[in-house]
Amino acid sequence: MLDKNLESGFFENRCSYNPPKCLVFESEEIYSENDFSIEFDIHPEAARLLPDLCKNRFLSFNNENKGKKIDRISPRRIGVVFSGGPAPGGHNVIAGLFDLAKGANPENRIFGFLRGPEGIIEGHYIEVDSDTVNKYRNKGGFSMLKTGRTKIDTEEKKEKCLKTCKEMKLDSLVIIGGDDSNTNAAFLAQSFYNQGIQVIGVPKTIDGDIQIKDINGKVLCPISFGFHSAARSFAINIKNLQTDAASDVKYWHICKVMGRVASHLALEVGLQTHPNMVLIGEELADYVDKSKLEKSINKERDYSAYGMTLRHLSRTICDLIVKRAAMGKNYGILVIPEGLLEFINEIQTFIIKLNAVISDYNKTHDNDFHSDFPLLDLKLDYLRRMARQAQEDGLITVWTSRDDDLFNDIPDFFKEGLLMERDNHGNFQFSQVETDRIIMGLVTDYLKILKDNGTYKLGIERNWYLKRMKEAGLDPERYASAVFENSFSDKFLLRKKEIISKKTLRQALIDANLISNDEDSPRAVVKIFEKTIPKFKMQTHFYGYDGRGADPTAFDSNYTYNLGATSFFLILSGCSGYMACVRHLEKDFSMWEPGGIPIAPLMHLEERKGKLDLVIEKSLVDLDSPAFKRLKSMRDEWLGIYPGEDKVRDPDPDILCKDKKHIPPMILSLNS
Ligand code: FBP
């Protein structure tokens, strides 16, 4: 049923591509051994809650007779589930697991739970056979089994999962998910520990925020799967917008790209395409308004007041728009990471406070805040009453009258966004908030001011100006010195700041003795003036769900297939509470090394739904990393504040082809 490879070396049908296996998996005899050179610190809470998993060490594979020989013969019954948002390559994890399991022993059986963890709780599953696997090889999304965000967070749910697994006689369960799902995997591994059911996690998420190092900085999991494919899909769209913008020369394209918290996707997309501006949340969080801070010396300081504000951010964007307009470019591309608001000090404070208010309400009333107050007005009313009551009673509460006043100053749609229901894991749902609309609302308002005061204006190309003036029989140089503020030899001429209307234009011409008091401005000069008045037009785009459904890149196809294979060998090695990984992904495929990362040491305490929970720590963009530094060093050029075309970049090519080569994500190559 599989298509034949075309002579050209490309594949007619993606399903017929067979990803290569890591070298060690090609051997007849495979050994697993603990790698004691890899070290972790374990959080005391992880030691308390996951006692049996804390002794796990990093596991590597070899074919050099080191460690324990892996028995591939005993038949296995393995369950597999997708958890959380889809990510390209998930089907290949199952394909790798399936192929290696069936190759080791045709009696091995793989069962796929449907619609995410709920499928385990409810015992809703299918047996995965070769027809099913073949249909989805190298295909995007999670459509084979579907997915869901149910959290297995109560003893009752764990009991139900155990019951299902026992009834199905499973000896292992593979959970393909992000940080929260791998946290779930660890807790399940602990509770199944004495039941003989192993649990293995697989690092998935387009957000790229599962990047794991040991305490000595050794990279164990360079990136979660799906990141590269989603980033590439966004990059291709953004590249197309760059071309359209440079052709149509009238729109600013505001591109919000997914990444619930971390800005890895924005960073990769930026490096791939060189947009005019890419915001990186982590960098904004680091920002300190030094002048404000200095002015406040000797005063009582509220440190939260010196961080990045939405107002300051909007001014920075306006500055770019104004400078590009001066070069005749009233268009451009701005990339905004989805999780940006999390890094803006003033907004983060609201998010944390509202999380606490909502979870307090749920606890005290044993009811759901959102069901009790379904409408925005009702929610706001509750907050107002709470703040007033606290003020009257002289109590210190998390939501004060000051918070209430500040909150009421923001637009309703944004208030609604901030008050929206958190997801099952207690995460703020950034994808549901129109971050771009909030920021661009401020930008549009400020641009109007800049336009009115003569700062925001379009540069006029000198040659075009000369031609128009010649046609009108006017002296270009004399008029230029009356109308423009910069040197006549510049490629783009900029209208003087005080000329903001036809009236002020006429006055400038009279003052320069170019026309008399009772003459009108020459028509050609008026037309040129009109050309300098910019219209700010923007188009907003959200790149996210499309990238999650994209077909995996060659890199992700190969990576995920080997994550599936690794999961199988971790199961055969008797592991539980481990996450499959492949090291050295930035290097040539022949150097890829599969392994198993113990999950318990990756945990830390984090605020969720108003209380501290033990979860896997997300990895954020490291501002000292070479990838970020590369972006920083190049971004002045990307602004395009020069005459002529912007220097954009075509995203890396990607194709599944017979030589099985691939190009890794840029952030991996740069950071290696
Ligand atoms: P995972 O962490 O589950 O992989 O999901 C990440 C993500 O794609 C984020 O980028 C985005 O904020 C979120 O999913 C959207 O979630 P939902 O599918 O619930 O709208």
XYZ file of C-alpha atoms and ligand atoms in Angstrom:
692
model
C 0.000 0.000 0.000
C 2.943 2.330 0.453
C 3.922 4.575 -2.417
C 7.175 3.986 -4.194
C 9.899 6.586 -3.811
C 10.150 8.848 -6.785
C 13.347 8.751 -8.799
C 14.115 12.305 -7.713
C 14.564 11.108 -4.162
C 11.495 12.947 -2.855
C 8.475 11.147 -1.517
C 5.239 11.082 -3.401
C 3.341 10.472 -0.206
C 4.696 11.424 3.211
C 3.381 8.164 4.699
C 5.927 6.188 2.697
C 8.917 7.859 4.337
C 10.687 5.568 6.820
C 12.646 7.615 9.349
C 16.066 6.220 10.220
C 16.672 4.610 13.618
C 19.370 5.854 15.999
C 22.460 3.762 15.477
C 22.238 1.992 18.822
C 18.739 0.703 17.984
C 20.067 -0.991 14.840
C 22.110 -3.467 16.912
C 21.151 -7.016 17.721
C 22.190 -6.606 21.360
C 21.302 -3.466 23.251
C 22.346 -2.604 26.807
C 21.069 0.056 29.171
C 23.096 1.657 31.922
C 22.740 4.407 34.500
C 24.853 7.416 33.701
C 26.143 8.728 37.029
C 27.945 11.621 35.379
C 24.567 13.265 34.945
C 23.507 14.928 38.153
C 20.359 16.584 39.460
C 19.156 18.375 42.572
C 15.899 17.013 43.867
C 13.353 19.390 45.369
C 12.428 18.224 48.911
C 8.751 18.256 47.939
C 9.516 15.930 44.996
C 11.431 13.649 47.359
C 8.409 13.621 49.666
C 5.706 13.075 47.045
C 7.600 10.864 44.584
C 9.789 8.770 46.904
C 10.146 5.755 44.616
C 11.091 7.828 41.575
C 13.795 9.846 43.276
C 16.347 7.079 42.991
C 16.063 7.004 39.184
C 19.252 8.010 37.344
C 19.734 9.113 33.746
C 19.629 6.024 31.518
C 21.609 5.605 28.319
C 21.792 2.805 25.739
C 24.819 1.129 24.170
C 25.818 -1.940 22.209
C 29.176 -2.323 23.913
C 28.176 -4.769 26.595
C 27.972 -2.044 29.277
C 25.194 -2.271 31.879
C 22.173 -4.562 31.577
C 21.348 -6.452 28.400
C 17.823 -5.658 27.254
C 15.446 -8.579 26.870
C 13.424 -7.922 23.737
C 11.498 -11.154 23.683
C 8.965 -11.126 26.552
C 5.646 -9.915 25.111
C 4.382 -6.522 26.207
C 1.044 -4.758 26.317
C 1.639 -1.047 26.009
C -0.894 1.779 26.285
C -0.233 5.125 24.649
C -2.011 8.462 24.987
C -1.728 11.992 23.615
C -2.157 14.680 26.231
C -2.546 18.461 25.856
C -2.297 20.483 22.655
C -1.433 18.684 19.392
C 2.130 18.900 18.059
C 3.529 17.703 14.706
C 5.263 14.352 14.992
C 3.016 12.727 17.593
C 1.967 10.060 15.105
C 5.593 9.175 14.506
C 6.139 8.594 18.227
C 3.465 5.916 17.953
C 4.971 4.640 14.681
C 8.423 4.316 16.288
C 6.970 2.589 19.333
C 4.843 0.289 17.161
C 7.581 -0.653 14.665
C 10.178 -1.379 17.311
C 7.713 -3.266 19.501
C 6.399 -5.410 16.626
C 9.935 -5.863 15.286
C 11.078 -7.182 18.672
C 8.126 -9.517 19.091
C 5.009 -9.618 16.880
C 3.064 -10.626 20.019
C 3.635 -7.153 21.478
C 0.432 -5.128 21.447
C -0.092 -1.379 21.429
C -3.343 0.239 22.622
C -4.169 3.874 22.028
C -6.383 5.760 24.485
C -8.861 8.087 22.830
C -9.270 11.817 23.489
C -6.396 12.164 25.895
C -6.149 11.152 29.571
C -9.940 10.988 29.772
C -9.642 7.883 27.585
C -7.625 6.183 30.334
C -10.067 7.241 33.042
C -13.038 6.003 31.016
C -11.364 2.967 29.456
C -11.927 4.323 25.941
C -9.277 2.923 23.582
C -8.457 1.164 20.312
C -5.819 -1.375 19.464
C -3.254 0.262 17.196
C -2.584 -1.936 14.148
C -0.355 -1.517 11.125
C -3.127 -0.055 8.932
C -3.766 2.660 11.497
C -0.073 3.457 11.906
C 0.615 3.492 8.159
C -2.191 5.958 7.560
C -0.640 8.556 9.877
C 3.129 8.158 9.419
C 4.857 11.552 9.119
C 1.505 13.334 9.350
C 0.724 16.289 11.608
C -1.728 16.670 14.471
C -2.981 13.966 16.815
C -5.967 12.828 14.771
C -5.183 9.122 15.103
C -6.227 9.076 18.776
C -7.320 12.711 19.380
C -6.209 14.470 22.517
C -7.527 16.239 25.602
C -6.437 18.294 28.584
C -8.011 16.303 31.427
C -5.737 16.305 34.444
C -5.424 13.089 36.425
C -5.265 14.972 39.683
C -7.418 13.151 42.196
C -7.089 9.785 43.889
C -10.401 8.801 42.315
C -9.133 9.507 38.792
C -5.884 7.653 39.490
C -7.867 4.675 40.758
C -9.941 4.676 37.572
C -6.776 4.787 35.444
C -5.328 1.892 37.397
C -8.528 -0.078 36.956
C -8.491 0.489 33.184
C -4.818 -0.444 32.859
C -5.312 -3.561 34.950
C -8.384 -4.648 33.019
C -6.407 -4.212 29.802
C -3.480 -6.099 31.378
C -1.129 -3.294 30.419
C 2.404 -3.484 31.674
C 3.263 0.045 30.597
C 1.803 3.372 29.599
C 3.399 6.012 27.368
C 2.151 9.581 27.907
C 2.956 11.924 25.042
C 2.589 15.397 26.487
C 3.984 18.719 27.640
C 5.293 19.807 31.024
C 1.947 19.338 32.786
C 1.337 15.937 31.175
C 4.824 14.735 32.075
C 4.135 15.949 35.619
C 1.024 13.763 35.453
C 3.157 10.901 34.133
C 5.427 11.138 37.174
C 2.530 11.103 39.631
C 0.957 8.144 37.843
C 4.323 6.345 37.809
C 4.509 6.830 41.565
C 1.009 5.592 42.204
C 1.424 2.587 39.822
C 4.861 1.824 41.248
C 3.880 -1.261 43.189
C 1.353 -2.406 40.606
C 3.918 -3.435 38.010
C 2.785 -0.807 35.478
C 5.543 1.400 34.114
C 4.883 4.980 32.997
C 7.048 6.768 30.433
C 6.642 10.377 29.272
C 7.528 11.840 25.874
C 8.436 15.564 25.601
C 5.860 17.175 23.343
C 4.838 20.778 22.816
C 5.197 23.226 19.991
C 6.035 25.839 22.643
C 9.543 24.356 22.930
C 9.579 24.959 26.670
C 10.749 21.456 27.589
C 14.518 21.852 27.355
C 16.397 19.915 29.984
C 19.940 20.209 31.324
C 21.503 18.618 34.372
C 22.992 20.741 37.160
C 26.307 20.902 35.293
C 24.689 22.250 32.155
C 24.773 18.993 30.142
C 21.945 19.127 27.628
C 19.676 16.087 27.923
C 16.585 17.194 26.029
C 17.466 20.055 23.686
C 13.861 20.707 22.628
C 10.386 19.193 22.762
C 9.059 17.710 19.557
C 6.703 19.694 17.348
C 8.521 22.968 18.004
C 10.496 22.908 14.774
C 7.534 22.065 12.549
C 5.274 24.696 14.113
C 8.002 27.345 13.956
C 8.655 26.511 10.316
C 4.986 26.658 9.453
C 4.716 30.114 11.102
C 7.953 31.212 9.415
C 6.621 30.314 5.972
C 3.439 32.319 6.584
C 5.419 35.264 7.885
C 7.798 35.123 4.947
C 4.789 35.301 2.624
C 3.491 38.305 4.534
C 6.896 39.974 4.204
C 6.629 39.564 0.453
C 3.052 40.823 0.379
C 3.843 43.798 2.615
C 6.803 44.807 0.469
C 4.625 44.568 -2.646
C 1.481 46.248 -1.432
C 3.380 48.722 0.802
C 0.349 49.669 2.877
C -0.058 47.281 5.797
C 1.644 46.568 9.060
C 1.164 42.864 9.761
C 0.914 42.046 13.443
C 1.701 38.362 13.875
C 0.956 36.778 17.223
C 2.672 33.395 17.462
C 1.846 30.686 19.968
C 3.833 29.845 23.015
C 1.670 30.037 26.113
C 4.475 31.465 28.239
C 7.955 31.132 26.739
C 8.919 33.032 23.562
C 11.010 30.237 21.957
C 8.708 30.114 18.919
C 8.939 33.882 18.380
C 12.723 33.630 18.656
C 13.001 30.801 16.107
C 10.569 32.499 13.712
C 12.560 35.712 14.065
C 15.855 34.003 13.282
C 14.288 32.195 10.331
C 12.678 35.225 8.672
C 14.146 38.494 10.045
C 10.893 40.412 10.609
C 11.135 44.121 11.383
C 10.510 43.582 15.076
C 10.221 40.491 17.271
C 9.211 40.903 20.876
C 10.671 38.389 23.307
C 8.687 38.224 26.551
C 11.632 37.155 28.691
C 13.581 40.222 27.603
C 10.734 42.564 28.462
C 10.505 41.000 31.919
C 14.153 41.930 32.397
C 13.598 45.553 31.471
C 14.142 48.271 34.072
C 13.172 51.862 33.396
C 16.422 53.351 34.691
C 15.409 56.985 34.359
C 12.266 56.388 36.417
C 14.285 54.472 38.973
C 16.888 57.225 39.267
C 14.231 59.888 39.671
C 12.781 57.984 42.584
C 16.020 57.945 44.594
C 15.356 58.774 48.238
C 11.688 58.045 47.782
C 9.858 54.959 48.980
C 10.098 52.589 46.059
C 7.470 50.394 44.524
C 9.774 48.210 42.433
C 6.925 46.926 40.310
C 6.595 50.445 38.877
C 9.956 50.330 37.056
C 9.345 47.306 34.876
C 8.034 47.234 31.320
C 4.566 48.679 30.904
C 2.165 48.265 28.008
C 2.447 52.012 27.439
C 6.216 51.899 27.181
C 6.053 48.917 24.861
C 3.554 50.629 22.583
C 5.866 53.670 22.408
C 8.753 51.470 21.295
C 6.632 50.015 18.508
C 5.497 53.506 17.470
C 9.111 54.613 17.295
C 9.825 51.883 14.743
C 6.708 52.687 12.709
C 7.667 56.366 12.606
C 11.273 55.684 11.597
C 10.268 53.284 8.830
C 7.692 55.742 7.530
C 10.473 58.311 7.250
C 12.191 55.887 4.863
C 9.001 55.674 2.829
C 8.066 52.317 4.384
C 4.647 52.630 5.925
C 4.440 48.869 6.284
C 6.220 46.123 8.138
C 6.051 42.932 10.153
C 5.819 42.734 13.918
C 5.994 39.376 15.719
C 4.395 39.172 19.166
C 4.690 36.045 21.325
C 1.386 34.772 22.638
C 2.580 34.743 26.254
C 3.875 38.309 26.190
C 1.483 39.641 28.822
C 2.892 37.205 31.379
C 6.121 39.195 31.230
C 4.609 42.660 31.510
C 4.878 43.469 35.147
C 1.598 45.346 35.563
C -0.421 42.615 33.807
C 1.280 39.740 35.586
C 0.244 41.296 38.894
C -3.399 41.246 37.776
C -3.119 37.631 36.587
C -1.645 36.445 39.894
C -4.130 38.401 42.005
C -7.135 37.233 40.002
C -5.898 33.617 40.165
C -5.856 33.910 43.935
C -9.299 35.574 44.120
C -10.885 32.903 41.917
C -9.304 29.951 43.674
C -10.181 31.437 47.100
C -13.770 31.833 45.981
C -13.933 28.247 44.720
C -12.505 26.928 47.974
C -14.679 29.012 50.312
C -17.906 28.519 48.419
C -17.226 25.007 47.199
C -18.557 26.241 43.903
C -17.161 27.524 40.635
C -16.544 31.283 40.347
C -17.232 31.249 36.596
C -20.544 29.396 36.940
C -21.677 31.693 39.752
C -20.671 34.835 37.822
C -21.049 33.945 34.145
C -21.110 37.568 32.893
C -18.344 40.141 33.027
C -20.508 42.658 34.916
C -21.226 40.089 37.627
C -17.539 39.254 37.983
C -16.609 42.938 38.197
C -19.350 43.542 40.715
C -18.010 40.748 42.916
C -14.491 42.195 42.758
C -15.742 45.685 43.584
C -17.751 44.488 46.579
C -14.792 42.491 47.809
C -12.432 45.473 47.602
C -14.914 47.833 49.278
C -15.692 45.427 52.082
C -11.992 44.966 52.797
C -11.499 48.730 52.866
C -14.415 49.259 55.236
C -13.220 46.507 57.547
C -9.609 47.750 57.381
C -8.472 44.342 56.126
C -5.461 43.642 53.920
C -6.717 41.545 51.022
C -5.284 40.380 47.739
C -7.729 42.556 45.748
C -7.697 46.154 46.918
C -9.647 49.249 45.881
C -6.531 50.434 44.045
C -6.449 47.177 42.036
C -10.112 47.616 41.309
C -9.638 51.177 40.069
C -6.667 50.252 37.863
C -8.510 47.210 36.532
C -11.524 49.303 35.613
C -9.341 51.555 33.484
C -8.610 48.804 30.958
C -10.911 47.956 28.040
C -13.745 45.472 28.680
C -12.513 42.844 26.233
C -9.179 42.777 28.044
C -10.851 42.585 31.472
C -12.873 39.668 30.157
C -9.665 38.017 28.941
C -7.947 38.389 32.289
C -10.952 36.992 34.130
C -11.393 34.029 31.805
C -11.532 30.497 33.158
C -8.086 28.904 33.733
C -7.425 25.542 32.051
C -7.532 22.190 33.887
C -3.934 22.625 34.971
C -4.579 26.113 36.376
C -2.768 27.807 33.468
C -3.855 31.222 32.281
C -5.179 30.760 28.720
C -3.120 33.319 26.847
C -4.314 32.009 23.480
C -7.776 33.368 24.316
C -6.601 36.920 25.018
C -6.216 39.351 22.155
C -2.752 40.498 23.189
C -2.142 41.996 19.753
C -5.355 44.010 19.933
C -4.444 45.393 23.346
C -0.984 46.506 22.298
C -1.979 47.745 18.872
C -4.874 49.729 20.370
C -2.323 51.728 22.350
C -0.068 51.996 19.294
C -2.868 53.355 17.102
C -3.833 55.959 19.700
C -0.278 57.174 20.120
C 0.401 57.244 16.379
C -2.508 59.623 16.001
C -0.829 62.007 18.435
C 2.475 61.649 16.591
C 0.752 62.302 13.291
C -0.983 65.393 14.618
C 2.235 66.823 15.983
C 4.097 66.203 12.745
C 6.368 63.396 13.966
C 4.734 60.514 12.094
C 5.012 61.287 8.392
C 6.004 59.580 5.198
C 9.414 60.230 3.681
C 9.216 61.389 0.033
C 11.614 59.793 -2.389
C 13.903 62.508 -3.724
C 13.782 61.390 -7.368
C 9.997 61.224 -7.350
C 9.902 64.726 -5.856
C 12.281 66.069 -8.499
C 10.163 64.646 -11.295
C 6.905 66.106 -9.937
C 8.487 69.542 -9.441
C 10.017 69.496 -12.897
C 6.634 68.653 -14.417
C 5.119 71.595 -12.515
C 7.960 73.906 -13.566
C 8.888 74.697 -9.956
C 12.362 75.050 -8.441
C 12.807 71.842 -6.440
C 15.642 73.063 -4.258
C 14.007 76.319 -3.092
C 10.751 74.575 -2.289
C 12.595 71.743 -0.559
C 14.291 74.087 1.879
C 10.875 75.556 2.768
C 9.052 72.236 3.117
C 11.558 69.602 4.198
C 13.657 69.423 7.325
C 16.526 67.252 6.146
C 19.269 67.671 3.584
C 18.162 67.885 -0.043
C 20.736 65.268 -0.927
C 19.046 62.613 1.264
C 17.260 59.802 -0.538
C 14.038 60.459 1.399
C 12.838 63.962 2.186
C 11.006 64.623 5.448
C 8.371 67.259 5.859
C 9.115 69.910 8.507
C 7.486 69.166 11.852
C 5.518 72.408 11.948
C 3.865 71.726 8.565
C 0.895 69.674 9.657
C -1.868 70.988 7.359
C -2.409 72.716 4.040
C -2.718 75.954 6.003
C 0.646 75.581 7.712
C 2.141 74.504 4.384
C 0.931 77.714 2.725
C 2.317 79.777 5.590
C 5.721 78.084 5.216
C 5.745 78.913 1.500
C 4.794 82.550 2.204
C 7.532 82.795 4.877
C 10.052 81.505 2.351
C 8.873 84.091 -0.225
C 7.862 81.330 -2.611
C 4.312 82.636 -2.876
C 2.698 85.937 -1.925
C 0.090 86.481 0.813
C -2.823 86.265 -1.604
C -1.581 83.278 -3.594
C -2.551 79.637 -3.051
C 0.086 76.937 -2.646
C 0.996 75.410 -6.042
C -1.089 72.284 -6.718
C 1.983 70.109 -7.203
C 3.335 71.110 -3.779
C -0.028 70.402 -2.138
C -0.064 66.967 -3.774
C 3.435 66.277 -2.482
C 2.357 67.401 0.989
C -0.609 65.005 0.841
C 1.767 62.178 -0.012
C 3.592 62.740 3.267
C 0.503 62.063 5.364
C 0.562 58.421 6.480
C -2.444 56.199 7.076
C -1.728 53.501 9.623
C -3.349 50.287 8.462
C -2.753 46.938 10.088
C -3.742 43.324 9.688
C -3.569 40.975 12.653
C -2.754 37.281 12.355
C -2.638 34.518 14.919
C -0.305 31.635 14.162
C -0.761 28.711 16.495
C -3.398 26.097 15.877
C -2.327 25.885 12.222
C 1.248 25.060 13.270
C 0.060 22.365 15.665
C -1.658 20.654 12.749
C 1.238 21.094 10.306
C 2.998 18.005 8.964
C 6.258 17.355 10.814
C 9.503 18.594 9.306
C 12.140 16.024 8.397
C 13.841 16.862 11.713
C 10.660 16.269 13.734
C 9.770 13.147 11.712
C 13.135 11.588 12.552
C 13.184 12.885 16.128
C 9.706 11.666 17.050
C 10.185 8.251 15.468
C 13.218 7.794 17.693
C 11.382 9.106 20.761
C 8.865 6.316 20.160
C 11.684 3.797 19.784
C 13.346 5.133 22.945
C 10.101 4.815 24.919
C 9.974 1.162 23.915
C 13.539 0.524 25.084
C 12.914 2.394 28.355
C 9.973 0.054 28.930
C 12.142 -2.971 28.143
C 14.741 -1.623 30.586
C 12.118 -1.683 33.365
C 12.006 2.124 33.728
C 9.121 4.093 35.205
C 8.850 7.818 35.895
C 11.213 8.563 32.987
C 10.959 10.888 30.011
C 12.310 9.614 26.694
C 14.925 11.879 25.139
C 17.355 12.075 22.251
C 20.568 13.989 22.891
C 22.721 15.965 20.418
C 19.833 16.779 18.115
C 21.768 19.702 16.682
C 24.431 17.320 15.345
C 24.427 14.934 12.426
C 21.886 12.123 12.805
C 24.688 9.571 13.284
C 25.542 11.302 16.594
C 22.015 11.217 18.067
C 21.910 9.446 21.435
C 18.632 8.197 22.895
C 18.190 8.073 26.668
C 15.843 8.339 29.631
C 15.573 11.376 31.925
C 14.238 10.788 35.440
C 11.219 13.106 35.785
C 11.175 13.657 39.566
C 14.274 15.931 39.615
C 12.700 18.216 36.998
C 9.993 19.303 39.418
C 9.678 22.541 41.342
C 6.895 24.353 43.176
C 4.724 26.712 41.137
C 1.611 28.735 41.839
C -1.410 27.080 40.224
C -4.989 28.040 40.976
C -3.798 30.041 43.957
C -1.723 27.304 45.622
C 1.767 25.875 45.219
C 1.899 22.707 43.130
C 4.791 20.394 42.284
C 5.205 20.612 38.495
C 7.923 20.306 35.869
C 9.720 23.609 35.461
C 9.172 25.266 32.078
C 12.243 26.419 30.250
C 12.175 30.074 29.203
C 14.306 31.887 26.627
C 17.763 32.316 28.128
C 18.864 35.883 27.494
C 22.505 34.759 27.663
C 22.047 32.066 25.033
C 23.833 32.424 21.674
C 20.465 32.190 19.870
C 19.034 35.164 21.705
C 22.302 37.071 21.358
C 22.212 36.454 17.616
C 18.748 37.974 17.425
C 19.920 40.914 19.528
C 22.926 41.526 17.320
C 20.897 41.463 14.119
C 17.736 43.254 15.029
C 18.876 46.800 14.253
C 19.312 45.659 10.683
C 15.907 43.959 10.683
C 14.223 47.256 11.575
C 14.876 48.229 7.980
C 15.421 51.905 8.764
C 17.273 52.456 5.527
C 16.180 53.156 1.993
C 15.554 50.123 -0.165
C 14.191 46.675 0.500
C 14.296 45.017 3.907
C 16.864 42.270 4.219
C 14.540 39.379 4.971
C 15.507 35.708 5.104
C 13.871 32.674 3.528
C 13.059 29.958 6.083
C 15.294 26.881 5.881
C 14.181 24.393 3.239
C 12.646 21.166 4.432
C 11.769 18.003 2.598
C 11.472 14.324 3.386
C 13.849 12.639 1.026
C 15.707 9.414 0.517
C 19.012 10.516 2.025
C 17.163 11.073 5.345
C 19.003 14.319 6.005
C 17.367 17.184 7.858
C 18.054 20.709 9.079
C 17.532 21.213 12.848
C 15.893 24.263 14.467
C 18.151 27.322 14.335
C 18.083 27.850 18.079
C 19.585 24.377 18.532
C 22.370 24.952 16.032
C 23.193 28.337 17.536
C 23.063 27.208 21.163
C 25.140 24.076 20.669
P 0.738 22.089 25.183
O 1.589 22.711 26.245
O -0.275 21.174 25.706
O 1.579 21.462 24.112
O -0.072 23.247 24.451
C 0.548 24.430 24.142
C -0.317 25.303 23.286
O -0.192 24.989 21.934
C 0.041 26.761 23.580
O 0.961 27.259 22.668
C -1.287 27.456 23.570
O -1.290 28.538 24.453
C -2.220 26.408 24.052
O -1.688 25.196 23.631
C -3.616 26.569 23.526
O -4.422 25.657 24.179
P -5.856 25.216 23.738
O -5.688 24.102 22.768
O -6.473 24.722 24.976
O -6.533 26.412 23.144
